[in-house]
CSV table of C-alpha atoms and ligand atoms in Angstrom, one decimal:
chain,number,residue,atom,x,y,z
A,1,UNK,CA,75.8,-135.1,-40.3
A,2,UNK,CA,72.5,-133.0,-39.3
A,3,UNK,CA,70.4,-131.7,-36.9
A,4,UNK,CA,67.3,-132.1,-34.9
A,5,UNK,CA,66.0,-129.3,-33.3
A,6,UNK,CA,63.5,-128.9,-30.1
A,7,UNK,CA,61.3,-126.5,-30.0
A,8,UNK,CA,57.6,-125.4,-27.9
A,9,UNK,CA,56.6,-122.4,-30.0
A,10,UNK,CA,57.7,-119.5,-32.0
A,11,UNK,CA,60.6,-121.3,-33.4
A,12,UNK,CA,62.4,-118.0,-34.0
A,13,UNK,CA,65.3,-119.2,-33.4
A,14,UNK,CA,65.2,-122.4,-35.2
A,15,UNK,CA,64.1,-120.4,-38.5
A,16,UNK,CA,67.3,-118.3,-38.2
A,17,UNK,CA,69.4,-121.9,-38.4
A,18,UNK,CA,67.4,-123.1,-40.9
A,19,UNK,CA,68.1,-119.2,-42.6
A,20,UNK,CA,71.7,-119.9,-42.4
A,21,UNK,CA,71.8,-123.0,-44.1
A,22,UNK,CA,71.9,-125.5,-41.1
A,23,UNK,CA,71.4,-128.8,-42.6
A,24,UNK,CA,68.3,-129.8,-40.1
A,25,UNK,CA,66.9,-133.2,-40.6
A,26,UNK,CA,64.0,-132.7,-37.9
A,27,UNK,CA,62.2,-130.2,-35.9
A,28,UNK,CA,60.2,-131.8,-33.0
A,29,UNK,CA,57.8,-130.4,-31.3
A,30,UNK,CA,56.3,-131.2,-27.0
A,31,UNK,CA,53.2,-128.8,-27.8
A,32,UNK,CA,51.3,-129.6,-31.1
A,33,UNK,CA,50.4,-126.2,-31.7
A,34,UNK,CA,53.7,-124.9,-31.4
A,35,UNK,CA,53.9,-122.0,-34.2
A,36,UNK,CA,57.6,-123.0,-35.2
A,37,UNK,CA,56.0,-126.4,-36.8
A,38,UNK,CA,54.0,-124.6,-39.9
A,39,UNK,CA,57.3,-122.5,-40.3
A,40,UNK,CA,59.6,-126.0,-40.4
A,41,UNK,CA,56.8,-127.4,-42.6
A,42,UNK,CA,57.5,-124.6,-45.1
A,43,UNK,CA,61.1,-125.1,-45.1
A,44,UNK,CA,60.8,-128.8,-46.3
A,45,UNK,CA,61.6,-129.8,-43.1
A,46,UNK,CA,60.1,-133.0,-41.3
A,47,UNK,CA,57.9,-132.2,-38.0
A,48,UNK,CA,57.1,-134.8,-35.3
A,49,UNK,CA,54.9,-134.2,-32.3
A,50,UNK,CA,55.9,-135.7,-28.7
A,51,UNK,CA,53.2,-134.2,-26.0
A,52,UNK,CA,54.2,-134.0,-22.5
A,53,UNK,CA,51.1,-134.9,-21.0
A,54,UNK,CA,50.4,-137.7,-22.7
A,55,UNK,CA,53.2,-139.9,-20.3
A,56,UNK,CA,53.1,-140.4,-17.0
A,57,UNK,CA,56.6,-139.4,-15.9
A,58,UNK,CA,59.2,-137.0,-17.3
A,59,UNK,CA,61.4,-140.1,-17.5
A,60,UNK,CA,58.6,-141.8,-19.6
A,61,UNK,CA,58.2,-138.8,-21.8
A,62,UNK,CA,62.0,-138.2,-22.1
A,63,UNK,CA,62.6,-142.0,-23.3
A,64,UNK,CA,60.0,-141.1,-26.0
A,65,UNK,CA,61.5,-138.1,-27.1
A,66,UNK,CA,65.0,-139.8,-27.1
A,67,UNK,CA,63.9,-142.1,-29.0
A,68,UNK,CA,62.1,-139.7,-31.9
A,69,UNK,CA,65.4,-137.9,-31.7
A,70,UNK,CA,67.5,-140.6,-32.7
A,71,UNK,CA,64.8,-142.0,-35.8
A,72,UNK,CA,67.2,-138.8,-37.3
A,73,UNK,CA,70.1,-140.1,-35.8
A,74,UNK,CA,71.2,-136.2,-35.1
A,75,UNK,CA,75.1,-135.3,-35.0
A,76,UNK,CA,73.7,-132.4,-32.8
A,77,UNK,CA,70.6,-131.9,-31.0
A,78,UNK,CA,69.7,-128.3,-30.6
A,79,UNK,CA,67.0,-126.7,-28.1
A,80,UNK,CA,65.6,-123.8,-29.3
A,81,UNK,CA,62.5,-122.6,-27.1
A,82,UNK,CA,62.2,-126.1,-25.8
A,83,UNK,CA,60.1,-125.3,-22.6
A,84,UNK,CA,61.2,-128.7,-20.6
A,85,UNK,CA,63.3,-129.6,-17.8
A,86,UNK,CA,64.9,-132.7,-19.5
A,87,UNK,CA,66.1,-135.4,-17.4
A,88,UNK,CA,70.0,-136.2,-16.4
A,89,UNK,CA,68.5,-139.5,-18.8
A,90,UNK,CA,68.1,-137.6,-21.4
A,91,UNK,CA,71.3,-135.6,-21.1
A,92,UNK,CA,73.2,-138.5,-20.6
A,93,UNK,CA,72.0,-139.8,-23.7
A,94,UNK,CA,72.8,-137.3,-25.8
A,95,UNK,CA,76.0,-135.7,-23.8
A,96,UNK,CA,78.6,-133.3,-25.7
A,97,UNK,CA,76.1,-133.0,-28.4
A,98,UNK,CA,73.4,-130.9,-26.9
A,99,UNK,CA,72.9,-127.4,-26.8
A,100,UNK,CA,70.9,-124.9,-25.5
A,101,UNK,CA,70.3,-121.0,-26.3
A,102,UNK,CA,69.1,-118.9,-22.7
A,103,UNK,CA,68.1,-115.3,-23.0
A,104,UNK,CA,70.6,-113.9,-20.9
A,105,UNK,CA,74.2,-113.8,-19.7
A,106,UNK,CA,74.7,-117.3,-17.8
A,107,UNK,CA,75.1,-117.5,-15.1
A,108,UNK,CA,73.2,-114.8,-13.8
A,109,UNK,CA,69.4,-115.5,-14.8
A,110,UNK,CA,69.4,-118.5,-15.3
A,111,UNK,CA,65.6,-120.2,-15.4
A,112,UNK,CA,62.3,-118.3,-16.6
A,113,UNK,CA,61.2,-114.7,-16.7
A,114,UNK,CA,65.3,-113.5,-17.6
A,115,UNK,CA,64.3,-109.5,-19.1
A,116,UNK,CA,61.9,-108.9,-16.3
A,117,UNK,CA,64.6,-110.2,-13.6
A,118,UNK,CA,67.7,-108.6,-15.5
A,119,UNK,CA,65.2,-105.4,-15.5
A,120,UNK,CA,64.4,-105.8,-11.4
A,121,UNK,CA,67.9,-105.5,-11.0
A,122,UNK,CA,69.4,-103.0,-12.5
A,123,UNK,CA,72.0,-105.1,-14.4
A,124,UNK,CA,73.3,-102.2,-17.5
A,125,UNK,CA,74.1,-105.6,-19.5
A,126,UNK,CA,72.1,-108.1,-20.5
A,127,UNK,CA,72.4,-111.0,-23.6
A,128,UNK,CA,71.8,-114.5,-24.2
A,129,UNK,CA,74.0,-117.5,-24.4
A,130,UNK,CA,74.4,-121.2,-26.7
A,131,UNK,CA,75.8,-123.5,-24.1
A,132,UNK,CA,76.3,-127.5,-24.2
A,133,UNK,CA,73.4,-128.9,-21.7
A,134,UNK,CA,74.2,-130.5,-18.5
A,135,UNK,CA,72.3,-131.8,-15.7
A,136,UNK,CA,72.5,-128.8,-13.9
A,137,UNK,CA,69.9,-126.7,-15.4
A,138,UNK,CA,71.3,-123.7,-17.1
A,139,UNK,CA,74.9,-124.3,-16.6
A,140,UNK,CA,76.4,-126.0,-18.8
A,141,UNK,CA,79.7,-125.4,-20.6
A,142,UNK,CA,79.0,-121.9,-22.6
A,143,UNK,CA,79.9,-121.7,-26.4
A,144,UNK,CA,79.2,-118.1,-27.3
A,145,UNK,CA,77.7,-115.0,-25.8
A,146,UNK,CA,76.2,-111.9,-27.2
A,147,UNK,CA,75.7,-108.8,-24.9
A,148,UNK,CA,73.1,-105.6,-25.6
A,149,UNK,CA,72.7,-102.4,-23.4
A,150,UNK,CA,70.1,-102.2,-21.1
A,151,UNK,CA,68.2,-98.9,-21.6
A,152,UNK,CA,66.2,-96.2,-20.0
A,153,UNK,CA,62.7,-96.9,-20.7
A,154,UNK,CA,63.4,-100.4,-21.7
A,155,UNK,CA,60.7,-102.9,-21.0
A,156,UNK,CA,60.8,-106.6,-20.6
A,157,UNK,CA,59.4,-106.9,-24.2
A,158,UNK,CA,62.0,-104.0,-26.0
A,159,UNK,CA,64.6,-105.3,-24.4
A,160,UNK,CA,63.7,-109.1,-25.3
A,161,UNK,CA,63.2,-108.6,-29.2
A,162,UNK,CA,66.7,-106.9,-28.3
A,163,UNK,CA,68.4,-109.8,-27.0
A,164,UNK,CA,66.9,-112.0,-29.8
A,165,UNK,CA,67.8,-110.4,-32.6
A,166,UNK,CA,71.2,-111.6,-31.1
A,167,UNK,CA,69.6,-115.0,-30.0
A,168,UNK,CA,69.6,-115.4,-34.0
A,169,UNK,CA,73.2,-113.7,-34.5
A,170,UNK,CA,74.8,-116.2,-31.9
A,171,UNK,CA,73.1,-119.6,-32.6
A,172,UNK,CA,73.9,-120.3,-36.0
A,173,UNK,CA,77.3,-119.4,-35.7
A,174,UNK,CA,77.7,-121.9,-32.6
A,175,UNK,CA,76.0,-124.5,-34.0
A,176,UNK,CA,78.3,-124.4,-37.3
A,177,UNK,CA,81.2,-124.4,-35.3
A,178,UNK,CA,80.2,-127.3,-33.6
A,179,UNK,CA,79.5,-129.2,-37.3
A,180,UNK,CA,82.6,-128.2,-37.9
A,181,UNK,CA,84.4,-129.6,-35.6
A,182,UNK,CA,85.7,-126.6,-33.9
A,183,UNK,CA,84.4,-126.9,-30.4
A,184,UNK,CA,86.6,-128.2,-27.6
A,185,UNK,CA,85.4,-129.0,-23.8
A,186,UNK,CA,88.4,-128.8,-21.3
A,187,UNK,CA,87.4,-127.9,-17.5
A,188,UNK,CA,84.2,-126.8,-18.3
A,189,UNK,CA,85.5,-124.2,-20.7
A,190,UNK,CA,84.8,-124.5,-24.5
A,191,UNK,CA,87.6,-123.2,-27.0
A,192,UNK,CA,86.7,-122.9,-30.7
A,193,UNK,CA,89.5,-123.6,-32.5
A,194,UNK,CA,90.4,-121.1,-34.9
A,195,UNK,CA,89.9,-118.5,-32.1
A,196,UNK,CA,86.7,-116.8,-33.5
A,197,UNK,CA,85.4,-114.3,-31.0
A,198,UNK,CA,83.0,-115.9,-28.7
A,199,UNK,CA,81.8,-112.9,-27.7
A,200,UNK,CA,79.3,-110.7,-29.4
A,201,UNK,CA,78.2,-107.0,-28.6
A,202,UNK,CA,75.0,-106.1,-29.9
A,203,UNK,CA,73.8,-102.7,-30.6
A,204,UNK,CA,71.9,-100.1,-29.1
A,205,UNK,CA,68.9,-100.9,-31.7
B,301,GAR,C1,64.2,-117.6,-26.9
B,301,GAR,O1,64.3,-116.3,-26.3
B,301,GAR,C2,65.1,-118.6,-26.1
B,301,GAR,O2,66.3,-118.0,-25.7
B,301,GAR,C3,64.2,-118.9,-24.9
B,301,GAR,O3,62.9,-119.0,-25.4
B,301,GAR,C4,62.8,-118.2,-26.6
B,301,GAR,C5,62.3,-119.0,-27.7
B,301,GAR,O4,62.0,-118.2,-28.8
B,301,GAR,N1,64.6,-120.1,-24.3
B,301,GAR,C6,64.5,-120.3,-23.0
B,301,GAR,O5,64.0,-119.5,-22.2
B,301,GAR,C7,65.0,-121.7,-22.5
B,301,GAR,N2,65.1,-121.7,-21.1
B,301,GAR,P1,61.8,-118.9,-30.3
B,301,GAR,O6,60.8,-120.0,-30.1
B,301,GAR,O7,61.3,-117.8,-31.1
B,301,GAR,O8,63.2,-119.3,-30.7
């Protein structure tokens, strides 16, 4: 019934599921110095390390980290800050049960650099989203958005902590409703049964 989450730093995001009770079995880690690890640690939480450079394909390296993953034998695996292009493999293996939080609206932005690009262009709205991973990179089927103001004097650093502090709103919430039960996948379009709002609109803080 639990969780293994993905991470390659901060882990921000996976403290606020561990926050709000999300019963998380492992957090694994592609970089070894990856800040989220100590924070796990101190939750109680088992940490495993799976470097990238140490195989010689992503294929390789994805078969690894499959196979770590399932040692927990996840209901859900959750990507929070992972930093990796995983392969369609690696989807494959672990499709409808494998989600993903991007810091902004999908699908505009989708890929690195999002505040600095939604800045560029001029977009009044900006937010992240928790969506089921597919193949196609960025895509997938979206569970919940959250949506903050873009500002006058805003840079890409203000208006990021912006969007996270809804990052850590949105991600819980979707990742409960999946344990739950309450997510379904018709056309590409996910319905939470129960018909909580799946859209969130952050302030101007
Ligand atoms: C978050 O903003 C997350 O949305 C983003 O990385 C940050 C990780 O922060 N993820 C991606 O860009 C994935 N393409 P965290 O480690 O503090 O959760």
């Amino acid at each position: 019934m639990s969780v293994v989450i993905l991470i390659s730093g901060r882990g921000s995001n996976m403290q606020a599921l561990l926050e709000a009770g999300v019963p998380v079995s492992a957090v694994l880690s592609n970089r070894a110095g990856a800040r989220g690890l100590e924070i796990a640690a101190r939750y109680g939480v088992s940490t495993a390390v799976v470097e990238h450079p140490a195989y010689a394909s992503r294929e390789a390296f994805d078969a690894a980290l499959g196979d770590a993953v399932e040692r927990f034998a996840p209901r859900l695996v959750v990507l929070a800050g992972f930093m990796r292009v995983l392969t369609a493999g690696f989807v494959a293996r672990f499709d409808g049960r494998l989600l993903n939080i991007h810091p902004s609206l999908l699908p505009a932005f989708p890929g690195l650099h999002t505040h600095e690009r939604a800045l560029e262009a001029g977009v009044k709205v900006h937010g992240c989203t928790v969506h089921f991973v597919t193949a196609d990179l960025d895509h997938g089927p979206i569970v919940i958005q959250a949506a903050v103001p873009v500002l006058p004097g805003d840079d890409a650093d203000v208006l990021g902590a912006r969007v996270l502090a809804q990052e850590h709103v949105v991600y819980p919430r979707a990742v409960r409703w999946f344990l739950d039960g309450r997510l379904d996948i018709a056309d590409g379009r996910v319905r939470v049964k129960g018909n909580d709002a799946q859209l969130v609109l952050g302030s101007h803080a």
